[in-house]
Every structure is written in structure tokens, then in C-alpha cells.
Amino acid sequence: MFCIDNRCTDIYFNLAAEEYLLKQKRGNFFMLWQSEPSVVIGKHQSVAAEADERFLDEKGIALARRFSGGGAVYHDRGNINLSFIETVKQPDFVYYLQQVVDFLEKVGISAYADQRLGIYVDERKISGSAQCIHKDRVMYHCTLLFSTDLDTLNAALNGDPDVESRLPGSRTMRAVPSVRSEVANIKEFLSEPMDIKRFMHLLFHSFVDDDDNRIYRFSAGDMETIERLKAEKYACKEWIYHKSALTFT
């Protein structure tokens, strides 16, 4: 597996990078990344139902739509994102989730998962995930709340549940609502203090140190293609608000 320590914090670039690795590369990848404050909604969700746009505008929080399903999430520099992208014969998303749970166990946190592949500690959610299949390629990506501003998270993800929310791009189908949970930060459960940089270092090297894995860095060609996908799709209002049929092959 190729391991990418992605230092870019542009949410639109990072979402484009995921799609690029899934659809245009053939190797198996693990990517660790963060983003500046942003709300990311699922492919089949309504902006108005999921996010408080006035609050986002006031705070300078970006709004983005990913190409996988699932619910809305909030990112900031206290949140960590993990993406697993592989070629498989039979998808097994629990396998990826278990790797995250196993790492948490190594740092002294006893976590467990639910049927929606969320990760919890003491009945509070510390991780949400989403999945995507493209031909024989799969992607499992998840968040890890380490030291996120939870007040901002709750305010940003305060959409109007009563708004008429049709699936973007459809006149008849309803959008998929998020399932709300009480959330918590991982740092609350650490037996010894640790900053997020140290936590991320341990997390990344838990994969890199496997004999079968090695570090991968985006080439100039990779960067050019990802930047083009970002500009043509992920940073476009047509995609964010309407999930229009923007294609990139």
C-alpha cells in the first residue's frame, strides 16, 4: 500500500485527490489529511437541510460536497481524515474501520463501532465514515475528532430539518438526512496528554512501518490533474448546491 501524508488543507483539493486516486490510479492507497474549517455534505444531501449557511459565511467556513454518500461532517485543524482506496474483489468496509479501532486501542482508547460504521467512546461519537465503489475500486474514508471546536461543529451543522429537501439534481427523490449523534474529542480519553501532531505521526507510521507499505508523494502530473478536477468540479457551485452532472474522466 502507498501511504500519503497529504499536508494540503484545501478541502476542494483533498476531495479531488480522493476521486483521482479512486478513479485514475490502480495502486492501493492510504491518505492522511486535514482541512481548514469546512462543512462537507454527502453526495445525496441538501445544503439547506444540513448546514447553517449564514453561520458559515460569518465564520469563513467553506462548504463542500463529496462524491461518497453518508452524512454531513465538520472539518477543522483539530479533525483528522483518513482515506483508504484499494482494488478489491469483494468490498469489506469493516476491515478498514477495524484498522482504525485497533490503532486507537494501541494509544489506550477503548472504542467500538455501530452498524453505520461510526466509532464511539463512552457512547459519544469520535468518528464518522462514508464509502464509495467505482468498478473494482473501493474507498472508505473517515474522520477522527481529536481536538475539534465542538461548539462550532454543532453551530455549522445546524441546518433546517423542515426545509423541503429534494435530492440535488432530482425533482422527485428526497435528499438523505444526517443521523445526529453526541460527539466528543479523542484527546478527552487519552490517559496521557498528546498533541495532534504526535497523534498523527503515530497514526501515519502505524501504516508506513508495515513492511509491505511505502510512502507516496504526488507527482507534478498528479498535482496538475487533481487541481483541474478541483477547479472543474469540487470548487464549483453547480456541484456543491445542485450535484449537477459534472463529469471528469
PDB file of C-alpha atoms in Angstrom:
ATOM      1  CA  MET A   1       0.000   0.000   0.000  1.00  0.00           C
ATOM      2  CA  PHE A   2       1.142   3.524  -0.818  1.00  0.00           C
ATOM      3  CA  CYS A   3       0.896   5.930   2.139  1.00  0.00           C
ATOM      4  CA  ILE A   4       0.332   9.649   1.511  1.00  0.00           C
ATOM      5  CA  ASP A   5       0.943  12.260   4.194  1.00  0.00           C
ATOM      6  CA  ASN A   6      -1.078  14.975   2.479  1.00  0.00           C
ATOM      7  CA  ARG A   7      -0.244  18.370   4.004  1.00  0.00           C
ATOM      8  CA  CYS A   8      -2.661  20.363   1.833  1.00  0.00           C
ATOM      9  CA  THR A   9      -5.554  21.795   3.866  1.00  0.00           C
ATOM     10  CA  ASP A  10      -7.733  22.902   0.927  1.00  0.00           C
ATOM     11  CA  ILE A  11     -10.937  20.858   1.206  1.00  0.00           C
ATOM     12  CA  TYR A  12     -11.646  21.061  -2.516  1.00  0.00           C
ATOM     13  CA  PHE A  13      -8.169  19.799  -3.425  1.00  0.00           C
ATOM     14  CA  ASN A  14      -8.430  16.976  -0.910  1.00  0.00           C
ATOM     15  CA  LEU A  15     -11.806  15.767  -2.163  1.00  0.00           C
ATOM     16  CA  ALA A  16     -10.485  15.917  -5.721  1.00  0.00           C
ATOM     17  CA  ALA A  17      -7.412  13.929  -4.656  1.00  0.00           C
ATOM     18  CA  GLU A  18      -9.629  11.171  -3.292  1.00  0.00           C
ATOM     19  CA  GLU A  19     -11.595  10.886  -6.521  1.00  0.00           C
ATOM     20  CA  TYR A  20      -8.401  10.951  -8.569  1.00  0.00           C
ATOM     21  CA  LEU A  21      -6.839   8.122  -6.552  1.00  0.00           C
ATOM     22  CA  LEU A  22     -10.037   6.091  -6.796  1.00  0.00           C
ATOM     23  CA  LYS A  23     -10.770   6.523 -10.494  1.00  0.00           C
ATOM     24  CA  GLN A  24      -7.455   7.186 -12.194  1.00  0.00           C
ATOM     25  CA  LYS A  25      -4.867   5.216 -10.222  1.00  0.00           C
ATOM     26  CA  ARG A  26      -4.579   1.449  -9.783  1.00  0.00           C
ATOM     27  CA  GLY A  27      -2.493   1.114  -6.644  1.00  0.00           C
ATOM     28  CA  ASN A  28      -3.733   0.735  -3.084  1.00  0.00           C
ATOM     29  CA  PHE A  29      -3.545   3.961  -1.075  1.00  0.00           C
ATOM     30  CA  PHE A  30      -3.848   5.245   2.462  1.00  0.00           C
ATOM     31  CA  MET A  31      -4.021   9.053   2.730  1.00  0.00           C
ATOM     32  CA  LEU A  32      -3.884  11.095   5.924  1.00  0.00           C
ATOM     33  CA  TRP A  33      -5.070  14.692   5.656  1.00  0.00           C
ATOM     34  CA  GLN A  34      -6.687  17.703   7.295  1.00  0.00           C
ATOM     35  CA  SER A  35      -8.664  20.703   6.093  1.00  0.00           C
ATOM     36  CA  GLU A  36      -9.241  24.263   7.164  1.00  0.00           C
ATOM     37  CA  PRO A  37     -12.720  24.824   8.680  1.00  0.00           C
ATOM     38  CA  SER A  38     -15.328  23.408   6.329  1.00  0.00           C
ATOM     39  CA  VAL A  39     -18.622  21.570   6.188  1.00  0.00           C
ATOM     40  CA  VAL A  40     -18.679  18.584   3.850  1.00  0.00           C
ATOM     41  CA  ILE A  41     -22.042  17.113   2.904  1.00  0.00           C
ATOM     42  CA  GLY A  42     -22.701  13.732   1.332  1.00  0.00           C
ATOM     43  CA  LYS A  43     -23.356  13.301  -2.366  1.00  0.00           C
ATOM     44  CA  HIS A  44     -27.096  12.846  -1.863  1.00  0.00           C
ATOM     45  CA  GLN A  45     -27.720  15.578   0.701  1.00  0.00           C
ATOM     46  CA  SER A  46     -29.357  19.013   0.725  1.00  0.00           C
ATOM     47  CA  VAL A  47     -27.227  22.017   1.717  1.00  0.00           C
ATOM     48  CA  ALA A  48     -30.142  23.818   3.385  1.00  0.00           C
ATOM     49  CA  ALA A  49     -31.102  20.781   5.457  1.00  0.00           C
ATOM     50  CA  GLU A  50     -27.576  20.124   6.701  1.00  0.00           C
ATOM     51  CA  ALA A  51     -25.741  23.428   7.194  1.00  0.00           C
ATOM     52  CA  ASP A  52     -26.367  26.897   8.593  1.00  0.00           C
ATOM     53  CA  GLU A  53     -25.082  28.886   5.629  1.00  0.00           C
ATOM     54  CA  ARG A  54     -25.359  32.238   7.392  1.00  0.00           C
ATOM     55  CA  PHE A  55     -23.114  30.966  10.180  1.00  0.00           C
ATOM     56  CA  LEU A  56     -20.672  29.517   7.642  1.00  0.00           C
ATOM     57  CA  ASP A  57     -20.460  32.856   5.830  1.00  0.00           C
ATOM     58  CA  GLU A  58     -19.929  34.782   9.075  1.00  0.00           C
ATOM     59  CA  LYS A  59     -17.119  32.480  10.198  1.00  0.00           C
ATOM     60  CA  GLY A  60     -15.480  31.970   6.810  1.00  0.00           C
ATOM     61  CA  ILE A  61     -16.197  28.225   6.834  1.00  0.00           C
ATOM     62  CA  ALA A  62     -16.041  26.540   3.430  1.00  0.00           C
ATOM     63  CA  LEU A  63     -18.907  24.433   2.092  1.00  0.00           C
ATOM     64  CA  ALA A  64     -18.186  21.335   0.013  1.00  0.00           C
ATOM     65  CA  ARG A  65     -19.877  18.213  -1.351  1.00  0.00           C
ATOM     66  CA  ARG A  66     -18.030  14.910  -1.551  1.00  0.00           C
ATOM     67  CA  PHE A  67     -18.733  12.160  -4.073  1.00  0.00           C
ATOM     68  CA  SER A  68     -19.487   9.472  -1.475  1.00  0.00           C
ATOM     69  CA  GLY A  69     -22.749   9.114   0.432  1.00  0.00           C
ATOM     70  CA  GLY A  70     -23.282   9.437   4.155  1.00  0.00           C
ATOM     71  CA  GLY A  71     -23.984  12.409   6.377  1.00  0.00           C
ATOM     72  CA  ALA A  72     -22.617  15.907   6.814  1.00  0.00           C
ATOM     73  CA  VAL A  73     -19.389  16.433   8.762  1.00  0.00           C
ATOM     74  CA  TYR A  74     -17.398  19.383  10.047  1.00  0.00           C
ATOM     75  CA  HIS A  75     -13.645  19.685   9.476  1.00  0.00           C
ATOM     76  CA  ASP A  76     -11.091  21.904  11.163  1.00  0.00           C
ATOM     77  CA  ARG A  77      -7.436  21.549  12.120  1.00  0.00           C
ATOM     78  CA  GLY A  78      -8.480  19.527  15.153  1.00  0.00           C
ATOM     79  CA  ASN A  79     -10.046  16.897  12.914  1.00  0.00           C
ATOM     80  CA  ILE A  80      -8.094  14.163  11.115  1.00  0.00           C
ATOM     81  CA  ASN A  81      -9.201  12.477   7.905  1.00  0.00           C
ATOM     82  CA  LEU A  82      -8.223   9.008   6.730  1.00  0.00           C
ATOM     83  CA  SER A  83      -8.851   7.655   3.238  1.00  0.00           C
ATOM     84  CA  PHE A  84      -8.367   4.028   2.207  1.00  0.00           C
ATOM     85  CA  ILE A  85      -8.565   3.400  -1.546  1.00  0.00           C
ATOM     86  CA  GLU A  86      -7.933  -0.052  -2.982  1.00  0.00           C
ATOM     87  CA  THR A  87      -8.677  -2.517  -5.771  1.00  0.00           C
ATOM     88  CA  VAL A  88     -10.651  -5.432  -4.313  1.00  0.00           C
ATOM     89  CA  LYS A  89     -12.783  -8.333  -5.470  1.00  0.00           C
ATOM     90  CA  GLN A  90     -15.224  -8.043  -2.573  1.00  0.00           C
ATOM     91  CA  PRO A  91     -15.652  -4.813  -0.553  1.00  0.00           C
ATOM     92  CA  ASP A  92     -15.182  -5.219   3.195  1.00  0.00           C
ATOM     93  CA  PHE A  93     -15.537  -1.791   4.767  1.00  0.00           C
ATOM     94  CA  VAL A  94     -15.457  -3.206   8.298  1.00  0.00           C
ATOM     95  CA  TYR A  95     -11.837  -4.205   7.616  1.00  0.00           C
ATOM     96  CA  TYR A  96     -10.817  -0.549   7.258  1.00  0.00           C
ATOM     97  CA  LEU A  97     -12.847   0.519  10.272  1.00  0.00           C
ATOM     98  CA  GLN A  98     -11.200  -2.181  12.376  1.00  0.00           C
ATOM     99  CA  GLN A  99      -7.743  -0.873  11.497  1.00  0.00           C
ATOM    100  CA  VAL A 100      -8.732   2.493  12.974  1.00  0.00           C
ATOM    101  CA  VAL A 101     -10.215   0.900  16.087  1.00  0.00           C
ATOM    102  CA  ASP A 102      -7.061  -1.198  16.514  1.00  0.00           C
ATOM    103  CA  PHE A 103      -4.866   1.900  16.334  1.00  0.00           C
ATOM    104  CA  LEU A 104      -6.978   3.648  18.969  1.00  0.00           C
ATOM    105  CA  GLU A 105      -6.523   0.619  21.190  1.00  0.00           C
ATOM    106  CA  LYS A 106      -2.758   0.975  20.803  1.00  0.00           C
ATOM    107  CA  VAL A 107      -2.895   4.515  22.205  1.00  0.00           C
ATOM    108  CA  GLY A 108      -5.050   3.416  25.104  1.00  0.00           C
ATOM    109  CA  ILE A 109      -8.558   4.219  23.859  1.00  0.00           C
ATOM    110  CA  SER A 110     -11.217   1.514  24.018  1.00  0.00           C
ATOM    111  CA  ALA A 111     -13.526   2.308  21.089  1.00  0.00           C
ATOM    112  CA  TYR A 112     -16.356   0.438  19.400  1.00  0.00           C
ATOM    113  CA  ALA A 113     -18.339   0.741  16.165  1.00  0.00           C
ATOM    114  CA  ASP A 114     -22.027   0.793  15.309  1.00  0.00           C
ATOM    115  CA  GLN A 115     -23.907  -0.566  12.293  1.00  0.00           C
ATOM    116  CA  ARG A 116     -23.359   2.680  10.362  1.00  0.00           C
ATOM    117  CA  LEU A 117     -19.584   2.255  10.822  1.00  0.00           C
ATOM    118  CA  GLY A 118     -19.278   5.158  13.232  1.00  0.00           C
ATOM    119  CA  ILE A 119     -16.752   4.876  16.059  1.00  0.00           C
ATOM    120  CA  TYR A 120     -17.711   5.664  19.663  1.00  0.00           C
ATOM    121  CA  VAL A 121     -16.122   6.010  23.077  1.00  0.00           C
ATOM    122  CA  ASP A 122     -18.410   6.049  26.131  1.00  0.00           C
ATOM    123  CA  GLU A 123     -21.465   6.378  23.850  1.00  0.00           C
ATOM    124  CA  ARG A 124     -20.132   9.530  22.198  1.00  0.00           C
ATOM    125  CA  LYS A 125     -19.112   9.596  18.560  1.00  0.00           C
ATOM    126  CA  ILE A 126     -15.494  10.326  17.652  1.00  0.00           C
ATOM    127  CA  SER A 127     -15.564   9.186  14.025  1.00  0.00           C
ATOM    128  CA  GLY A 128     -17.954   9.059  11.091  1.00  0.00           C
ATOM    129  CA  SER A 129     -17.337   7.323   7.794  1.00  0.00           C
ATOM    130  CA  ALA A 130     -18.568   7.026   4.228  1.00  0.00           C
ATOM    131  CA  GLN A 131     -17.882   4.574   1.446  1.00  0.00           C
ATOM    132  CA  CYS A 132     -17.789   4.536  -2.331  1.00  0.00           C
ATOM    133  CA  ILE A 133     -17.403   1.855  -5.021  1.00  0.00           C
ATOM    134  CA  HIS A 134     -16.142   2.553  -8.549  1.00  0.00           C
ATOM    135  CA  LYS A 135     -15.895  -0.551 -10.726  1.00  0.00           C
ATOM    136  CA  ASP A 136     -13.409  -2.799  -8.880  1.00  0.00           C
ATOM    137  CA  ARG A 137     -12.117   0.074  -6.723  1.00  0.00           C
ATOM    138  CA  VAL A 138     -13.384   0.962  -3.258  1.00  0.00           C
ATOM    139  CA  MET A 139     -12.912   3.909  -0.952  1.00  0.00           C
ATOM    140  CA  TYR A 140     -13.528   4.057   2.771  1.00  0.00           C
ATOM    141  CA  HIS A 141     -12.896   7.415   4.395  1.00  0.00           C
ATOM    142  CA  CYS A 142     -13.491   8.575   7.935  1.00  0.00           C
ATOM    143  CA  THR A 143     -12.990  11.472  10.303  1.00  0.00           C
ATOM    144  CA  LEU A 144     -11.320  11.390  13.703  1.00  0.00           C
ATOM    145  CA  LEU A 145     -12.305  14.184  16.072  1.00  0.00           C
ATOM    146  CA  PHE A 146      -9.156  14.871  18.076  1.00  0.00           C
ATOM    147  CA  SER A 147      -9.434  18.475  19.294  1.00  0.00           C
ATOM    148  CA  THR A 148     -12.173  19.925  17.101  1.00  0.00           C
ATOM    149  CA  ASP A 149     -14.104  23.031  18.182  1.00  0.00           C
ATOM    150  CA  LEU A 150     -17.321  21.205  19.037  1.00  0.00           C
ATOM    151  CA  ASP A 151     -19.339  24.391  19.582  1.00  0.00           C
ATOM    152  CA  THR A 152     -18.511  25.487  16.046  1.00  0.00           C
ATOM    153  CA  LEU A 153     -19.233  21.979  14.752  1.00  0.00           C
ATOM    154  CA  ASN A 154     -22.716  21.999  16.272  1.00  0.00           C
ATOM    155  CA  ALA A 155     -23.474  25.512  15.026  1.00  0.00           C
ATOM    156  CA  ALA A 156     -22.222  24.805  11.499  1.00  0.00           C
ATOM    157  CA  LEU A 157     -24.193  21.556  11.177  1.00  0.00           C
ATOM    158  CA  ASN A 158     -27.433  23.260  12.188  1.00  0.00           C
ATOM    159  CA  GLY A 159     -29.453  23.148   9.007  1.00  0.00           C
ATOM    160  CA  ASP A 160     -33.214  23.330   8.756  1.00  0.00           C
ATOM    161  CA  PRO A 161     -34.601  19.775   9.033  1.00  0.00           C
ATOM    162  CA  ASP A 162     -38.042  21.000   7.971  1.00  0.00           C
ATOM    163  CA  VAL A 163     -36.891  22.511   4.694  1.00  0.00           C
ATOM    164  CA  GLU A 164     -38.231  20.843   1.567  1.00  0.00           C
ATOM    165  CA  SER A 165     -35.143  18.873   0.638  1.00  0.00           C
ATOM    166  CA  ARG A 166     -35.167  17.131  -2.691  1.00  0.00           C
ATOM    167  CA  LEU A 167     -32.123  15.236  -3.848  1.00  0.00           C
ATOM    168  CA  PRO A 168     -29.917  17.693  -5.761  1.00  0.00           C
ATOM    169  CA  GLY A 169     -30.486  17.195  -9.464  1.00  0.00           C
ATOM    170  CA  SER A 170     -33.813  15.406  -8.921  1.00  0.00           C
ATOM    171  CA  ARG A 171     -37.390  16.694  -8.952  1.00  0.00           C
ATOM    172  CA  THR A 172     -38.852  13.762  -7.049  1.00  0.00           C
ATOM    173  CA  MET A 173     -36.332  11.985  -4.805  1.00  0.00           C
ATOM    174  CA  ARG A 174     -35.705  13.272  -1.295  1.00  0.00           C
ATOM    175  CA  ALA A 175     -32.240  14.048  -0.003  1.00  0.00           C
ATOM    176  CA  VAL A 176     -30.617  11.806   2.599  1.00  0.00           C
ATOM    177  CA  PRO A 177     -30.678  13.369   6.098  1.00  0.00           C
ATOM    178  CA  SER A 178     -27.787  13.054   8.527  1.00  0.00           C
ATOM    179  CA  VAL A 179     -28.203  10.970  11.672  1.00  0.00           C
ATOM    180  CA  ARG A 180     -27.210  13.187  14.601  1.00  0.00           C
ATOM    181  CA  SER A 181     -25.084  11.889  17.468  1.00  0.00           C
ATOM    182  CA  GLU A 182     -23.441  13.376  20.539  1.00  0.00           C
ATOM    183  CA  VAL A 183     -19.783  13.855  19.695  1.00  0.00           C
ATOM    184  CA  ALA A 184     -16.538  14.023  21.644  1.00  0.00           C
ATOM    185  CA  ASN A 185     -12.834  14.613  21.067  1.00  0.00           C
ATOM    186  CA  ILE A 186     -10.269  11.845  21.302  1.00  0.00           C
ATOM    187  CA  LYS A 187      -7.972  13.959  23.466  1.00  0.00           C
ATOM    188  CA  GLU A 188     -10.537  13.692  26.298  1.00  0.00           C
ATOM    189  CA  PHE A 189      -9.925   9.955  26.523  1.00  0.00           C
ATOM    190  CA  LEU A 190      -6.120   9.841  26.387  1.00  0.00           C
ATOM    191  CA  SER A 191      -4.536   8.672  29.607  1.00  0.00           C
ATOM    192  CA  GLU A 192      -1.503  10.884  28.946  1.00  0.00           C
ATOM    193  CA  PRO A 193      -1.511  14.292  27.194  1.00  0.00           C
ATOM    194  CA  MET A 194      -0.632  14.206  23.490  1.00  0.00           C
ATOM    195  CA  ASP A 195      -0.868  16.919  20.853  1.00  0.00           C
ATOM    196  CA  ILE A 196      -2.439  16.312  17.469  1.00  0.00           C
ATOM    197  CA  LYS A 197       0.889  16.333  15.612  1.00  0.00           C
ATOM    198  CA  ARG A 198       2.183  13.468  17.737  1.00  0.00           C
ATOM    199  CA  PHE A 199      -1.081  11.580  17.349  1.00  0.00           C
ATOM    200  CA  MET A 200      -0.982  11.962  13.566  1.00  0.00           C
ATOM    201  CA  HIS A 201       2.665  10.899  13.468  1.00  0.00           C
ATOM    202  CA  LEU A 202       1.842   7.707  15.326  1.00  0.00           C
ATOM    203  CA  LEU A 203      -1.202   7.097  13.152  1.00  0.00           C
ATOM    204  CA  PHE A 204       0.642   7.566   9.862  1.00  0.00           C
ATOM    205  CA  HIS A 205       3.566   5.407  10.904  1.00  0.00           C
ATOM    206  CA  SER A 206       1.274   2.642  12.079  1.00  0.00           C
ATOM    207  CA  PHE A 207       0.740   2.108   8.335  1.00  0.00           C
ATOM    208  CA  VAL A 208       4.096   3.187   6.888  1.00  0.00           C
ATOM    209  CA  ASP A 209       6.017   0.887   9.204  1.00  0.00           C
ATOM    210  CA  ASP A 210       4.324  -2.152   7.691  1.00  0.00           C
ATOM    211  CA  ASP A 211       6.913  -3.914   5.516  1.00  0.00           C
ATOM    212  CA  ASP A 212       4.530  -4.048   2.551  1.00  0.00           C
ATOM    213  CA  ASN A 213       3.797  -0.294   2.605  1.00  0.00           C
ATOM    214  CA  ARG A 214       5.774   2.709   1.424  1.00  0.00           C
ATOM    215  CA  ILE A 215       5.441   6.475   1.226  1.00  0.00           C
ATOM    216  CA  TYR A 216       3.961   8.024  -1.921  1.00  0.00           C
ATOM    217  CA  ARG A 217       4.240  11.681  -2.907  1.00  0.00           C
ATOM    218  CA  PHE A 218       2.076  13.313  -5.551  1.00  0.00           C
ATOM    219  CA  SER A 219       3.980  13.880  -8.784  1.00  0.00           C
ATOM    220  CA  ALA A 220       3.713  17.040 -10.860  1.00  0.00           C
ATOM    221  CA  GLY A 221       1.330  15.153 -13.134  1.00  0.00           C
ATOM    222  CA  ASP A 222      -0.802  14.041 -10.182  1.00  0.00           C
ATOM    223  CA  MET A 223      -0.987  17.610  -8.897  1.00  0.00           C
ATOM    224  CA  GLU A 224      -1.970  19.021 -12.278  1.00  0.00           C
ATOM    225  CA  THR A 225      -4.805  16.528 -12.709  1.00  0.00           C
ATOM    226  CA  ILE A 226      -6.082  16.979  -9.142  1.00  0.00           C
ATOM    227  CA  GLU A 227      -6.033  20.779  -9.460  1.00  0.00           C
ATOM    228  CA  ARG A 228      -8.012  20.525 -12.692  1.00  0.00           C
ATOM    229  CA  LEU A 229     -10.605  18.252 -11.087  1.00  0.00           C
ATOM    230  CA  LYS A 230     -10.839  20.654  -8.161  1.00  0.00           C
ATOM    231  CA  ALA A 231     -11.445  23.635 -10.480  1.00  0.00           C
ATOM    232  CA  GLU A 232     -13.857  21.832 -12.803  1.00  0.00           C
ATOM    233  CA  LYS A 233     -15.922  20.084 -10.123  1.00  0.00           C
ATOM    234  CA  TYR A 234     -15.348  20.396  -6.393  1.00  0.00           C
ATOM    235  CA  ALA A 235     -14.939  24.181  -6.162  1.00  0.00           C
ATOM    236  CA  CYS A 236     -17.934  24.754  -8.481  1.00  0.00           C
ATOM    237  CA  LYS A 237     -21.232  25.936  -7.017  1.00  0.00           C
ATOM    238  CA  GLU A 238     -23.062  23.757  -9.565  1.00  0.00           C
ATOM    239  CA  TRP A 239     -21.635  20.680  -7.849  1.00  0.00           C
ATOM    240  CA  ILE A 240     -21.895  21.950  -4.275  1.00  0.00           C
ATOM    241  CA  TYR A 241     -25.515  23.088  -4.486  1.00  0.00           C
ATOM    242  CA  HIS A 242     -27.072  21.090  -7.267  1.00  0.00           C
ATOM    243  CA  LYS A 243     -24.914  17.984  -7.688  1.00  0.00           C
ATOM    244  CA  SER A 244     -25.127  18.674 -11.410  1.00  0.00           C
ATOM    245  CA  ALA A 245     -23.843  16.108 -13.838  1.00  0.00           C
ATOM    246  CA  LEU A 246     -20.282  17.389 -13.854  1.00  0.00           C
ATOM    247  CA  THR A 247     -18.095  14.634 -15.245  1.00  0.00           C
ATOM    248  CA  PHE A 248     -14.377  14.102 -15.216  1.00  0.00           C
ATOM    249  CA  THR A 249     -12.756  11.132 -16.927  1.00  0.00           C
TER     250      THR A 249
END
